[in-house]
CSV table of C-alpha atoms and ligand atoms in Angstrom, one decimal:
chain,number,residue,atom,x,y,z
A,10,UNK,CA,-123.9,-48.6,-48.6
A,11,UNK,CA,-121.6,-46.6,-46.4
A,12,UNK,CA,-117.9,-47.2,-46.5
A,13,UNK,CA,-116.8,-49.7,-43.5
A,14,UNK,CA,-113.3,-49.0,-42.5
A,15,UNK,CA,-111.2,-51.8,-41.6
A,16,UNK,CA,-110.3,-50.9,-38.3
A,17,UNK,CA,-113.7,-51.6,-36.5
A,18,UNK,CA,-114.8,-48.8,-33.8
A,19,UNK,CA,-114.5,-51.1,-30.8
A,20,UNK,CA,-110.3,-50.8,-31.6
A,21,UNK,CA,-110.1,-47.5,-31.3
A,22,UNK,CA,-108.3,-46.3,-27.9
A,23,UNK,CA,-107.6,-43.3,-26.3
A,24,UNK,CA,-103.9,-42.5,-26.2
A,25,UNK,CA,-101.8,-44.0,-22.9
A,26,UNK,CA,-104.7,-45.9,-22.0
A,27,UNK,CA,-104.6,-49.6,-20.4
A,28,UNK,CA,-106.5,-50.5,-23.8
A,29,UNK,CA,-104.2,-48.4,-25.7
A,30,UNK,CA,-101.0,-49.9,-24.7
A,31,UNK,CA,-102.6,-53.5,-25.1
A,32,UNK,CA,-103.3,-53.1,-28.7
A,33,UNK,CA,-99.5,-52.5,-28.7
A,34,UNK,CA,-98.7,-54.9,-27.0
A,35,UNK,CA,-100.3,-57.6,-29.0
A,36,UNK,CA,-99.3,-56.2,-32.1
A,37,UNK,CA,-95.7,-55.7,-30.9
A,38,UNK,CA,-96.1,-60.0,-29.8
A,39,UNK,CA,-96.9,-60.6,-33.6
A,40,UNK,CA,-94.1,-58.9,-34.9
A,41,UNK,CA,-91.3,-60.5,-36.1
A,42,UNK,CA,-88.7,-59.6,-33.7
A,43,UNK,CA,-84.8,-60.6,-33.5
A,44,UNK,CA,-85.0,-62.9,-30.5
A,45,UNK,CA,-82.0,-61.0,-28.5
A,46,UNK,CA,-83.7,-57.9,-28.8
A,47,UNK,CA,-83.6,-55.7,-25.9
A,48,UNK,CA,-85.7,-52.0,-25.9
A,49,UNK,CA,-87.2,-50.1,-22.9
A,50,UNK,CA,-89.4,-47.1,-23.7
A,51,UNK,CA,-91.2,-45.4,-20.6
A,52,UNK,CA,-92.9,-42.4,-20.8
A,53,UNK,CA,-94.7,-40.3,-17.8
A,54,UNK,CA,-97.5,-38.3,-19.6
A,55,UNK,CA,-98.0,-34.5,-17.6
A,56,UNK,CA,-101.3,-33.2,-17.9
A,57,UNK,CA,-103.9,-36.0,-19.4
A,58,UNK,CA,-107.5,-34.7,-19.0
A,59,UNK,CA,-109.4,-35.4,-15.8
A,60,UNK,CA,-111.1,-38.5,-17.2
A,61,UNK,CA,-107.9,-40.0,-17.5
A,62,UNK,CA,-105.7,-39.3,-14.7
A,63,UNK,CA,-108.1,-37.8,-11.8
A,64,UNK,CA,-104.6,-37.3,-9.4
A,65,UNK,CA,-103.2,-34.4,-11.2
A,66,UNK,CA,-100.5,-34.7,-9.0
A,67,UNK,CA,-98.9,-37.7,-10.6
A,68,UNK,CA,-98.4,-38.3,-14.1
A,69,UNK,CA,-99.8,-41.3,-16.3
A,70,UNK,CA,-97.8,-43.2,-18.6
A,71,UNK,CA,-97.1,-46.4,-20.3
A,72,UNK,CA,-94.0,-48.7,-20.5
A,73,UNK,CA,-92.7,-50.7,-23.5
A,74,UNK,CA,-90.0,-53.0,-22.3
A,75,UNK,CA,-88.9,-55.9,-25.2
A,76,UNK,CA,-86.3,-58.5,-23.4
A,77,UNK,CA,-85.8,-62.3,-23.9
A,78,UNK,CA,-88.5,-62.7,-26.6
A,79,UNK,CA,-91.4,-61.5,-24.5
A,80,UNK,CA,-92.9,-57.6,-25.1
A,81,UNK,CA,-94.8,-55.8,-22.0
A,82,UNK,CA,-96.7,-52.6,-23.0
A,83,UNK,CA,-98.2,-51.5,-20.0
A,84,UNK,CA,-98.8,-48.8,-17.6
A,85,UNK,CA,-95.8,-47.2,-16.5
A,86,UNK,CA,-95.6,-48.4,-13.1
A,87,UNK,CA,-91.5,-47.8,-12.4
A,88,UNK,CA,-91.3,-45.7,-9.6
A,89,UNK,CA,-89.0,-43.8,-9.2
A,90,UNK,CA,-88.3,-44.3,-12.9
A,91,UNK,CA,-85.1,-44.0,-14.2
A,92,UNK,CA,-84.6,-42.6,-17.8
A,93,UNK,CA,-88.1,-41.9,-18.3
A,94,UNK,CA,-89.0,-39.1,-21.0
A,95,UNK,CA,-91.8,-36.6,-19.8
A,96,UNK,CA,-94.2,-35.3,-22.5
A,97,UNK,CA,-97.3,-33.1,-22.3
A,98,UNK,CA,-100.1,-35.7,-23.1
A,99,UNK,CA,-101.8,-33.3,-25.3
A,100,UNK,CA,-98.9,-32.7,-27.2
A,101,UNK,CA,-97.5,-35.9,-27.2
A,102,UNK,CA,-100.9,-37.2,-28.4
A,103,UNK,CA,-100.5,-34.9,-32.1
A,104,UNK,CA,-97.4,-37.6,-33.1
A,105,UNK,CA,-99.5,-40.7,-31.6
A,106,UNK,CA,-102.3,-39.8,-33.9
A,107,UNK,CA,-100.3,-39.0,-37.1
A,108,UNK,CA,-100.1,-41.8,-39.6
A,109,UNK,CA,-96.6,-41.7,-41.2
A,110,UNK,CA,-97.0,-44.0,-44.0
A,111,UNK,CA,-94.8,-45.4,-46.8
A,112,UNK,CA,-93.4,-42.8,-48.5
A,113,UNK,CA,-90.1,-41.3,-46.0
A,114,UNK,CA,-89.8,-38.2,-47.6
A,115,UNK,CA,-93.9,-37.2,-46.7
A,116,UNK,CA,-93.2,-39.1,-43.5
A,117,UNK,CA,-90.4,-37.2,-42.4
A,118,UNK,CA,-92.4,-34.2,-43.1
A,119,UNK,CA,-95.3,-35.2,-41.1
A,120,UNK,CA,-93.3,-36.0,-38.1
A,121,UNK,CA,-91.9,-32.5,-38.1
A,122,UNK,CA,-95.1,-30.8,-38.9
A,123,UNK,CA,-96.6,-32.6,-35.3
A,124,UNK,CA,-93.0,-31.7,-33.8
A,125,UNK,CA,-93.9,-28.1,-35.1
A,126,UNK,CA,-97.8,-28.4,-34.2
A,127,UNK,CA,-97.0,-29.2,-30.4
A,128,UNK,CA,-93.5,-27.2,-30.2
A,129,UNK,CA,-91.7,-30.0,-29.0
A,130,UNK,CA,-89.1,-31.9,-30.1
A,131,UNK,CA,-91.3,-35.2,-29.3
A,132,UNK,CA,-89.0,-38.1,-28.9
A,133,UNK,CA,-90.7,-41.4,-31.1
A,134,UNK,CA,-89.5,-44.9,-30.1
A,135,UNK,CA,-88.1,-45.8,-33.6
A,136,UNK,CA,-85.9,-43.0,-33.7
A,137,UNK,CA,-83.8,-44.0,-30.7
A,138,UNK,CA,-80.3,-43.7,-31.4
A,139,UNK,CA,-78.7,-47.2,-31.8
A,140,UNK,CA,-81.7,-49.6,-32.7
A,141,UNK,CA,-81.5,-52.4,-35.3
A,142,UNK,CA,-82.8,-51.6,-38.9
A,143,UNK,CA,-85.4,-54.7,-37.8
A,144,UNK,CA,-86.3,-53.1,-34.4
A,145,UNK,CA,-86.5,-49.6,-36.2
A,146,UNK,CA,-88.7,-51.0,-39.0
A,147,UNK,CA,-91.0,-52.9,-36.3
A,148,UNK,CA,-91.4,-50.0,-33.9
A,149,UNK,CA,-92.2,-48.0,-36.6
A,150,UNK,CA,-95.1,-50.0,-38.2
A,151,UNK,CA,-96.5,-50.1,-34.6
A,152,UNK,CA,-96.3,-46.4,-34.5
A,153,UNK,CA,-98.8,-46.5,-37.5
A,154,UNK,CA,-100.9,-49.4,-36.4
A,155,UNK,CA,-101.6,-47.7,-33.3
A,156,UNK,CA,-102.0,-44.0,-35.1
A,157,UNK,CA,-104.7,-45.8,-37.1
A,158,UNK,CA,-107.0,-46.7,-33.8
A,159,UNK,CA,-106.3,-43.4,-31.6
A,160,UNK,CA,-108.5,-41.0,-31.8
A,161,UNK,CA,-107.9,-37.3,-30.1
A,162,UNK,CA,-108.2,-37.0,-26.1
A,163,UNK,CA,-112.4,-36.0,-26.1
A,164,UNK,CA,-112.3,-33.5,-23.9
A,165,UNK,CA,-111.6,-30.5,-26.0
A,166,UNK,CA,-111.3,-27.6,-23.9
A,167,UNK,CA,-108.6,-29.4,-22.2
A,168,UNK,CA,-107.3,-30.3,-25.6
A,169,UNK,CA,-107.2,-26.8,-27.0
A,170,UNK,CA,-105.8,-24.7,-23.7
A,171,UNK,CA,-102.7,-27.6,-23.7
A,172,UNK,CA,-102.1,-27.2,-27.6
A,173,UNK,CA,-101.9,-23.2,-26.9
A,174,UNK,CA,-105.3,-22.1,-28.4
A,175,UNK,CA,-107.0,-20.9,-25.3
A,176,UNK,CA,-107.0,-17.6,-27.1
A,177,UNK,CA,-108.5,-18.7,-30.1
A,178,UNK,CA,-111.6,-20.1,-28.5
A,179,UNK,CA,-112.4,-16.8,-26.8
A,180,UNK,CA,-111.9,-14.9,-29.6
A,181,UNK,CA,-114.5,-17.9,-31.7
A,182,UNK,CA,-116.9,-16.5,-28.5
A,183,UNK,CA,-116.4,-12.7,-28.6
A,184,UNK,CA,-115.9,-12.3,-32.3
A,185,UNK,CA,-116.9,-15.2,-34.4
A,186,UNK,CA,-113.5,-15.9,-36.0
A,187,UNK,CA,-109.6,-16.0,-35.4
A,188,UNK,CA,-106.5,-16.9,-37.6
A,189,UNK,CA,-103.5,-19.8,-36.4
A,190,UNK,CA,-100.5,-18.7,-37.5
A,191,UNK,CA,-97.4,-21.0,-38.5
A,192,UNK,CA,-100.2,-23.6,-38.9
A,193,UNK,CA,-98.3,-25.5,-41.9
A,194,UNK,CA,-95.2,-25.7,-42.9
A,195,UNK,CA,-93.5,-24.0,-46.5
A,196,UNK,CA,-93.1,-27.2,-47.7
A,197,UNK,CA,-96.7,-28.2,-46.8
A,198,UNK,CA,-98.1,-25.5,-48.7
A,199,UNK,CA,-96.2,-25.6,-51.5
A,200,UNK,CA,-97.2,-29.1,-52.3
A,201,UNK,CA,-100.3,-28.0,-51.4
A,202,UNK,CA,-100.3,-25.0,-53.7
A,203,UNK,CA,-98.8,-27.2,-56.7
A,204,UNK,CA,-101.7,-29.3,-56.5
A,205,UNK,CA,-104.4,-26.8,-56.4
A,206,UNK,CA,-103.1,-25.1,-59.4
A,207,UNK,CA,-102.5,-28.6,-61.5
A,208,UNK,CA,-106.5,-29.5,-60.2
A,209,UNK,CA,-107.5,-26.1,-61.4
A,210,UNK,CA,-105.1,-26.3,-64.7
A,211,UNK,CA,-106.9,-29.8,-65.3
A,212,UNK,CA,-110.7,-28.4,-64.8
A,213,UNK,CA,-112.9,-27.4,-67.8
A,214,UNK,CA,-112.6,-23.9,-69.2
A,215,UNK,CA,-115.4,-21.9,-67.1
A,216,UNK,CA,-116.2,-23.6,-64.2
A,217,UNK,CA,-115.1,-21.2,-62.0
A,218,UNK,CA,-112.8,-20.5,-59.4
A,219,UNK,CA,-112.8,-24.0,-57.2
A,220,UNK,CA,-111.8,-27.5,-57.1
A,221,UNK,CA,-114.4,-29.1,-55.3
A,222,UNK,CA,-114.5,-32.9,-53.3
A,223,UNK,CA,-110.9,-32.6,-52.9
A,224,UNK,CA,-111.1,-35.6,-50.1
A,225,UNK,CA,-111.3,-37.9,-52.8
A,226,UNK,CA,-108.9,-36.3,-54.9
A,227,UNK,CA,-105.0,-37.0,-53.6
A,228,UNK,CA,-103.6,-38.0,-50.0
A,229,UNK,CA,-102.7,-34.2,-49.2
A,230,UNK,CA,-106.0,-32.9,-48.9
A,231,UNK,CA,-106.9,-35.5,-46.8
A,232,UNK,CA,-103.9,-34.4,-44.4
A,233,UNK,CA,-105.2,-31.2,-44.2
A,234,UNK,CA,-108.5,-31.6,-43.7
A,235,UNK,CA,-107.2,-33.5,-40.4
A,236,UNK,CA,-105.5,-30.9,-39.4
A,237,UNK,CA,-105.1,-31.3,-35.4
A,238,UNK,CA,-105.8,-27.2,-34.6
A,239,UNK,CA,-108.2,-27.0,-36.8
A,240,UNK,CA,-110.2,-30.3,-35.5
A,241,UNK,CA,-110.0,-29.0,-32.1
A,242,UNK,CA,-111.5,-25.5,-33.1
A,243,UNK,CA,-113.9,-27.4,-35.1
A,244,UNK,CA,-115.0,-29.5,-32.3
A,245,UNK,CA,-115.4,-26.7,-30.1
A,246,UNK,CA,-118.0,-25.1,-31.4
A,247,UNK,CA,-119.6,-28.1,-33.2
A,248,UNK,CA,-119.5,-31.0,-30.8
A,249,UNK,CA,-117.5,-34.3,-31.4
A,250,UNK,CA,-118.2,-35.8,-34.5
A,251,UNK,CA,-118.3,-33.3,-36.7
A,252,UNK,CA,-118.1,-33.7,-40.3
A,253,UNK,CA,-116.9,-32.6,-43.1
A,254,UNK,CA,-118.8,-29.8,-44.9
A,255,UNK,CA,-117.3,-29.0,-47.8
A,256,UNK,CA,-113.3,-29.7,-49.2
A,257,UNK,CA,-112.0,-27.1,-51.8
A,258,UNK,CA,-109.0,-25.1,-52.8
A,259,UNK,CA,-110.1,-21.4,-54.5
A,260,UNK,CA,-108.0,-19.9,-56.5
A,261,UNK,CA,-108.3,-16.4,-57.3
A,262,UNK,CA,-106.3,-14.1,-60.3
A,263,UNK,CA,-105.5,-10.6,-60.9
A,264,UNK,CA,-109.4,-8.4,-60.9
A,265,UNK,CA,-111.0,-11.8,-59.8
A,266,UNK,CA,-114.3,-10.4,-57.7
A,267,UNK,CA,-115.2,-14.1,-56.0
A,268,UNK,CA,-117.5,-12.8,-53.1
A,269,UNK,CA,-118.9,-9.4,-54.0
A,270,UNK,CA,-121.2,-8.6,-50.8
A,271,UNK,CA,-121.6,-10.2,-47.9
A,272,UNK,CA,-122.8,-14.1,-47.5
A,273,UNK,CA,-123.2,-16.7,-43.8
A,274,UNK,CA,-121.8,-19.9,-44.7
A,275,UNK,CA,-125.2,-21.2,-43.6
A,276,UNK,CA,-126.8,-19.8,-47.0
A,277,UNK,CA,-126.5,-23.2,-48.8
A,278,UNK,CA,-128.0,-25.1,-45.7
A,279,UNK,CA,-130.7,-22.9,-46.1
A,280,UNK,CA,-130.7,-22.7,-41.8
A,281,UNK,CA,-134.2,-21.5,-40.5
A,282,UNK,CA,-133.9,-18.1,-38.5
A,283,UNK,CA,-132.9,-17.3,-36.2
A,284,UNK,CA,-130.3,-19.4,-36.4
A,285,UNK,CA,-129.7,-21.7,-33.6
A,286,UNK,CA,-127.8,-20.3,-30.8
A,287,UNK,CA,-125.5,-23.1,-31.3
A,288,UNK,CA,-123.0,-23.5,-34.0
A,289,UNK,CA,-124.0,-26.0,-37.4
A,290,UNK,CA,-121.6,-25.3,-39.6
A,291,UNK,CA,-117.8,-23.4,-39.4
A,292,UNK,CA,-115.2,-23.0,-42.2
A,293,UNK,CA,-111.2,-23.1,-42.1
A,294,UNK,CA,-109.6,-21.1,-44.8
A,295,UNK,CA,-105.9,-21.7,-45.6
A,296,UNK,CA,-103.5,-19.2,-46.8
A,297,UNK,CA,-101.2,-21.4,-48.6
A,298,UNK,CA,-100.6,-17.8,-50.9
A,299,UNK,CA,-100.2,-14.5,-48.4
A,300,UNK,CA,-103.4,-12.8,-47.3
A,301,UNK,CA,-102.5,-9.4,-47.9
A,302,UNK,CA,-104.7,-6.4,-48.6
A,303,UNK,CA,-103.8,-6.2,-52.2
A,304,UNK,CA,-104.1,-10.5,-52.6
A,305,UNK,CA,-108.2,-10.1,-52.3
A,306,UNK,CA,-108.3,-11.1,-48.5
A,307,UNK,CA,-111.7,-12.5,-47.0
A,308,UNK,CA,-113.5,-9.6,-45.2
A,309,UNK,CA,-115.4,-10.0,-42.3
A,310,UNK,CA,-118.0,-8.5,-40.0
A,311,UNK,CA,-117.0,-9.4,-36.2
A,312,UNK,CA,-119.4,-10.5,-34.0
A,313,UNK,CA,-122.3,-10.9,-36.9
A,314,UNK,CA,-122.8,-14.6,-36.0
A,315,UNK,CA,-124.9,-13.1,-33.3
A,316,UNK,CA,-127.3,-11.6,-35.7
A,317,UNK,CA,-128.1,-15.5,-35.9
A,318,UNK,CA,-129.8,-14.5,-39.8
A,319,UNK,CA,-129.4,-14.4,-42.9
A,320,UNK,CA,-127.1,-11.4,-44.7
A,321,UNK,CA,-130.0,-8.9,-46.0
A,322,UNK,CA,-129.4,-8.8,-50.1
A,323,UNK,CA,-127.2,-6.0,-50.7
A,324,UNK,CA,-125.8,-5.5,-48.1
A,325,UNK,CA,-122.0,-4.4,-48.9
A,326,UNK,CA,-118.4,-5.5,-47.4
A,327,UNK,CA,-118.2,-1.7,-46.3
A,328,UNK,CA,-117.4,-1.9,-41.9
A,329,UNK,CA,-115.9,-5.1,-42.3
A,330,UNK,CA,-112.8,-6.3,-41.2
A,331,UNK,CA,-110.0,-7.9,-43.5
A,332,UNK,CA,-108.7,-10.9,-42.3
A,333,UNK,CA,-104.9,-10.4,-43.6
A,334,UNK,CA,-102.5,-13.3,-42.4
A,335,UNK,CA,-99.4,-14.5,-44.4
A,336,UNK,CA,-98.9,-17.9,-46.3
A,337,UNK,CA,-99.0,-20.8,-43.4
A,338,UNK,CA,-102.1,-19.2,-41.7
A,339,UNK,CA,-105.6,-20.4,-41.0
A,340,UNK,CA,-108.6,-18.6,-40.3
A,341,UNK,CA,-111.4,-20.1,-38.9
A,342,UNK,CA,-114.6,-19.1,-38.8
A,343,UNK,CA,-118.2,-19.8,-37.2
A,344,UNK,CA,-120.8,-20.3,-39.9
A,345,UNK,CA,-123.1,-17.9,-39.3
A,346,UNK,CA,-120.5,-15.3,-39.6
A,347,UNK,CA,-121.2,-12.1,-42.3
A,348,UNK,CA,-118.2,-12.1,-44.3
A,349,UNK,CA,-116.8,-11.8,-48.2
A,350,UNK,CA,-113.7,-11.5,-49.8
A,351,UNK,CA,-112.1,-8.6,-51.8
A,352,UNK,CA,-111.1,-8.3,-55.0
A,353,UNK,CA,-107.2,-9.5,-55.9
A,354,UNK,CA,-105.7,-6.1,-57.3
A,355,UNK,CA,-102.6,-7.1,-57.8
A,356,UNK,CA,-100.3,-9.8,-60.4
A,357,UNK,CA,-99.8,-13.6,-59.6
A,358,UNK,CA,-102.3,-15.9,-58.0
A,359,UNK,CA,-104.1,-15.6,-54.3
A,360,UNK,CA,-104.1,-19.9,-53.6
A,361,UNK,CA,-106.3,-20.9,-50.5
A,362,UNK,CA,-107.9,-23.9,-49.1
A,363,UNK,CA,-111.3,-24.1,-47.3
A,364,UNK,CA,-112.4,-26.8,-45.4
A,365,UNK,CA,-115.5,-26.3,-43.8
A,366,UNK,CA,-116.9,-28.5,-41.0
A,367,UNK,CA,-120.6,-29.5,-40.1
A,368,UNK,CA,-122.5,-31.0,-36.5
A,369,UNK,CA,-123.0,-34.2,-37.3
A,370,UNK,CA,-126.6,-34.4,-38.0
A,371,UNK,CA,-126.4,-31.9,-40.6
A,372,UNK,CA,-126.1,-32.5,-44.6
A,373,UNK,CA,-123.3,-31.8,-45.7
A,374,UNK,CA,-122.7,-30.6,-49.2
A,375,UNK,CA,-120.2,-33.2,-50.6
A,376,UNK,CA,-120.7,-36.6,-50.2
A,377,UNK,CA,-118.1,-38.9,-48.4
A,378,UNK,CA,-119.6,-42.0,-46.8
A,379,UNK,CA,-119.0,-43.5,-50.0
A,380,UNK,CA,-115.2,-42.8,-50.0
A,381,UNK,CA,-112.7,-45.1,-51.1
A,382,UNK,CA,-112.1,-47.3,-48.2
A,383,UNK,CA,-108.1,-47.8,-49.2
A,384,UNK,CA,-108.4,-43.7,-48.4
A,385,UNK,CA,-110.2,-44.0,-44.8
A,386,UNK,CA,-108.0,-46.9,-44.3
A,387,UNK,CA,-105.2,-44.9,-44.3
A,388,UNK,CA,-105.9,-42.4,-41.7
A,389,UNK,CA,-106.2,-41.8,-38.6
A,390,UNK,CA,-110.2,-42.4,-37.1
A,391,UNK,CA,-110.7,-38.4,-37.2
A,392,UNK,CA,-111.0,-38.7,-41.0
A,393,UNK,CA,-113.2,-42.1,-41.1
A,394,UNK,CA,-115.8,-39.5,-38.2
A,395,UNK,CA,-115.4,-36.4,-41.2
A,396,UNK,CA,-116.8,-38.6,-43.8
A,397,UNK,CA,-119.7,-39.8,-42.0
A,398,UNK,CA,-118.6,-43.2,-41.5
A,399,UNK,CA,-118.9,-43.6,-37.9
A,400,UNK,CA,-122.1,-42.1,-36.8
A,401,UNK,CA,-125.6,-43.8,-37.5
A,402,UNK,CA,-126.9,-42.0,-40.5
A,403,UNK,CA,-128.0,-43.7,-43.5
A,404,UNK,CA,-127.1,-46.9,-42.4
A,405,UNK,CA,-130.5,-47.9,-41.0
A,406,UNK,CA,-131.4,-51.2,-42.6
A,407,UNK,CA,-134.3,-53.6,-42.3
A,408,UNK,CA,-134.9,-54.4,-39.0
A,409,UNK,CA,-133.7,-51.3,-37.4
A,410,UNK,CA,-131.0,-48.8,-36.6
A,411,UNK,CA,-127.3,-49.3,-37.3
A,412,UNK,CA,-127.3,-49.2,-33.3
A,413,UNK,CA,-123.6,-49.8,-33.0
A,414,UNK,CA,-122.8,-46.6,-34.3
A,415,UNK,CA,-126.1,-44.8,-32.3
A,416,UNK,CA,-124.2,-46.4,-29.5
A,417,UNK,CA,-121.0,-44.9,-30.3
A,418,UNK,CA,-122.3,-41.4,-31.0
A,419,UNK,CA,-124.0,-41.4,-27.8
A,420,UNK,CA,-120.9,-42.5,-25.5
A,421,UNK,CA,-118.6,-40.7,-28.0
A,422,UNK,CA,-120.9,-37.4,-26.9
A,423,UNK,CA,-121.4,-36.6,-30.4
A,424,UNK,CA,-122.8,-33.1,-30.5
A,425,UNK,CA,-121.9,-31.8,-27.1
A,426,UNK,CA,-121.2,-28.5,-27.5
A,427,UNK,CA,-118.5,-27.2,-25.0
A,428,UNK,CA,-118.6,-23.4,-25.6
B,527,AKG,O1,-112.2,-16.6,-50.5
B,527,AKG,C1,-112.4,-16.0,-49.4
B,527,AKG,O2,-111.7,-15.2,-48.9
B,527,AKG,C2,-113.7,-16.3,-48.7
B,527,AKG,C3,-114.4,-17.5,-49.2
B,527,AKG,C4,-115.6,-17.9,-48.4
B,527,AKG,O3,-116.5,-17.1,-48.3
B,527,AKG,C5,-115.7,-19.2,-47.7
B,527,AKG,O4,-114.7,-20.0,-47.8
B,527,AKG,O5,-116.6,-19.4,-47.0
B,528,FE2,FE1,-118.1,-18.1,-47.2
């Protein structure tokens, strides 16, 4: 049996929504609130995608207005409205979609990794100057009740030009792969990096050079593999709903030769040629150590995901291109991309992470729809989609279909390719 996350898919909302700010505004009416509170929060969202605000001209927004006991979260109707804070929608949506959690020290760090993400000091309700540790405490459980039913705006080209990645989709067109950089943050990558190494540390002598299934294997990888640029490159050339591939950190020593040759991502799929001319499967590779010539880089052949085929055997890394990026990078590739990685010639440790990402109705390698559900209950619905908990696969039972979730994938557009 799959996984059922607690949060059911009918809940989920689309951030600023009518829907979205009434889920807030019933939870906000069960919250245990100091009677005299007072708190007015309005926000004018610039740029929501077409579906969602068809008069460009104006912008869409929602209210939050606590006085004399009773809560309104609504459409922001105050016009001209005094004191309201303007956000990019797109932008504004990275913070509405990240779950903060418990544990302030990781929370703080989240919040200014989506402050970083959309560069923008995003204002968040609970942080207003001068609120009441019980208002402050309140707002900010609502912040993660509502990050835990808001899933990303659909339309993904819109998505990716207002997050700044415009130029990363053409180059996923002309060349098959680009690099993010400032993607995570020091601190992000050194807990990440700590954790690699104490997986790897732990692991069997000779199993190699991975740590595989990491989404069931510690709240960090499970951040990452959420990653908001990443997701939107992923869903670009994979369609909504996309899962998750394959989770796992490499980590590779001084004369370590991982990927001698040259290998598609495809090879384990064992994806008939010629490949179709759509993408099936793309990869994300993290540089939580530096990318440098001498760290054993990945090397790739631009353009080769036209070939749509298999990598003839021997053929060699010679005419291809290193992908070099420092620590807090991320390349992504498409999966039919030729590509390798060359040999570390130098001291110390080349760390990396690669998440790669699957259409839907694909197999992926690891297995997820039997994930904890305590894990997909924390996060955001992206992660509940990546394990294959949301779409009608293997949940058939008796007397038919699980046609909820055939419903879903159908008016989510699961598969649509945009590119
Ligand atoms: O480690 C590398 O640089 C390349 C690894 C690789 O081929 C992959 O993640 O698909
Ligand atoms: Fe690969």
């Amino acid at each position: 049996m799959a996984t059922v996350p607690t949060v059911a898919l009918e809940e989920r909302v689309e951030f600023g929504t009518a829907a979205w700010a009434k889920a807030l505004e019933t939870y906000l009416n069960g919250a245990d609130l100091p009677t005299d509170t007072r708190f007015r929060h309005c926000v004018l969202l610039k740029d929501a995608p077409k579906h969602l605000n068809e008069d460009q001209d104006s912008a869409f927004g929602y209210l939050i207005d606590i006085a004399e006991g009773r809560v309104k979260a609504q459409a922001c109707d105050c016009d001209p409205c005094d004191g309201a804070i303007i956000l990019d929608y797109n932008r504004a949506q990275l913070l509405a979609t990240a779950v903060l959690g418990s544990n302030p020290t990781i929370a703080t760090r989240k919040l200014n990794d989506a402050r970083r993400l959309a560069q923008s000091e995003l204002p968040i309700p609970f942080d207003t100057p001068g609120l009441s540790a019980e208002l402050k405490n309140v707002l900010r459980d609502a912040h993660d009740h509502m990050a835990l039913r808001t899933i990303a705006n659909p339309d993904v080209v819109q998505r990716a030009q207002a997050l700044g990645l415009a130029q990363n989709l053409t180059e996923l067109d002309e060349k098959g792969y680009t690099v993010v950089h400032d993607a995570f943050s020091e601190e992000f990558a050194d807990e990440l990096r700590e954790e690699a190494h104490r997986n790897h540390d732990a692991a069997p002598p000779d199993v190699g050079f991975r740590a595989t299934m990491l989404l069931k294997r510690g709240a960090l990888w499970e951040e990452a593999v959420i990653h908001p640029w990443v997701i939107t490159l992923a869903e670009y050339l994979l369609g909504r709903g996309c899962l998750i591939y394959q989770s796992d950190s490499i980590i590779k020593g001084p004369g370590l030769d991982t990927h001698p040759g040259l290998h598609a991502d495809y090879g384990a799929s064992r994806v008939a040629e010629p490949f179709p001319e759509y993408c099936v499967e793309a990869t994300a590779v993290w540089a939580i150590d530096d990318f440098d010539e001498p760290a054993g880089p990945t090397v790739i052949v631009p353009g080769s995901f036209r070939n749509r085929r298999q990598v003839p055997p021997g053929t060699t890394r010679e005419g291809g291109v290193l992908i070099e990026m420092p620590r807090g990078s991320i390349a992504f590739w498409h999966g039919a991309s030729w590509h390798g990685a060359m040999p570390r010639q130098r001291e110390g440790k080349r760390t990396s992470l690669h998440n790669a990402y699957a259409r839907f109705f694909m197999r992926p390698l690891e297995r997820y729809d039997d994930i904890d559900q305590a894990i997909v209950d924390r996060n955001p619905p992206v992660f509940s989609t990546l394990c294959g908990l949301d779409d009608p696969f293997g949940k058939s039972g008796y007397h038919g279909a699980d046609f909820a979730r055939m419903r879903y994938a159908a008016d989510a557009k699961y598969g649509a390719t945009a590119y």
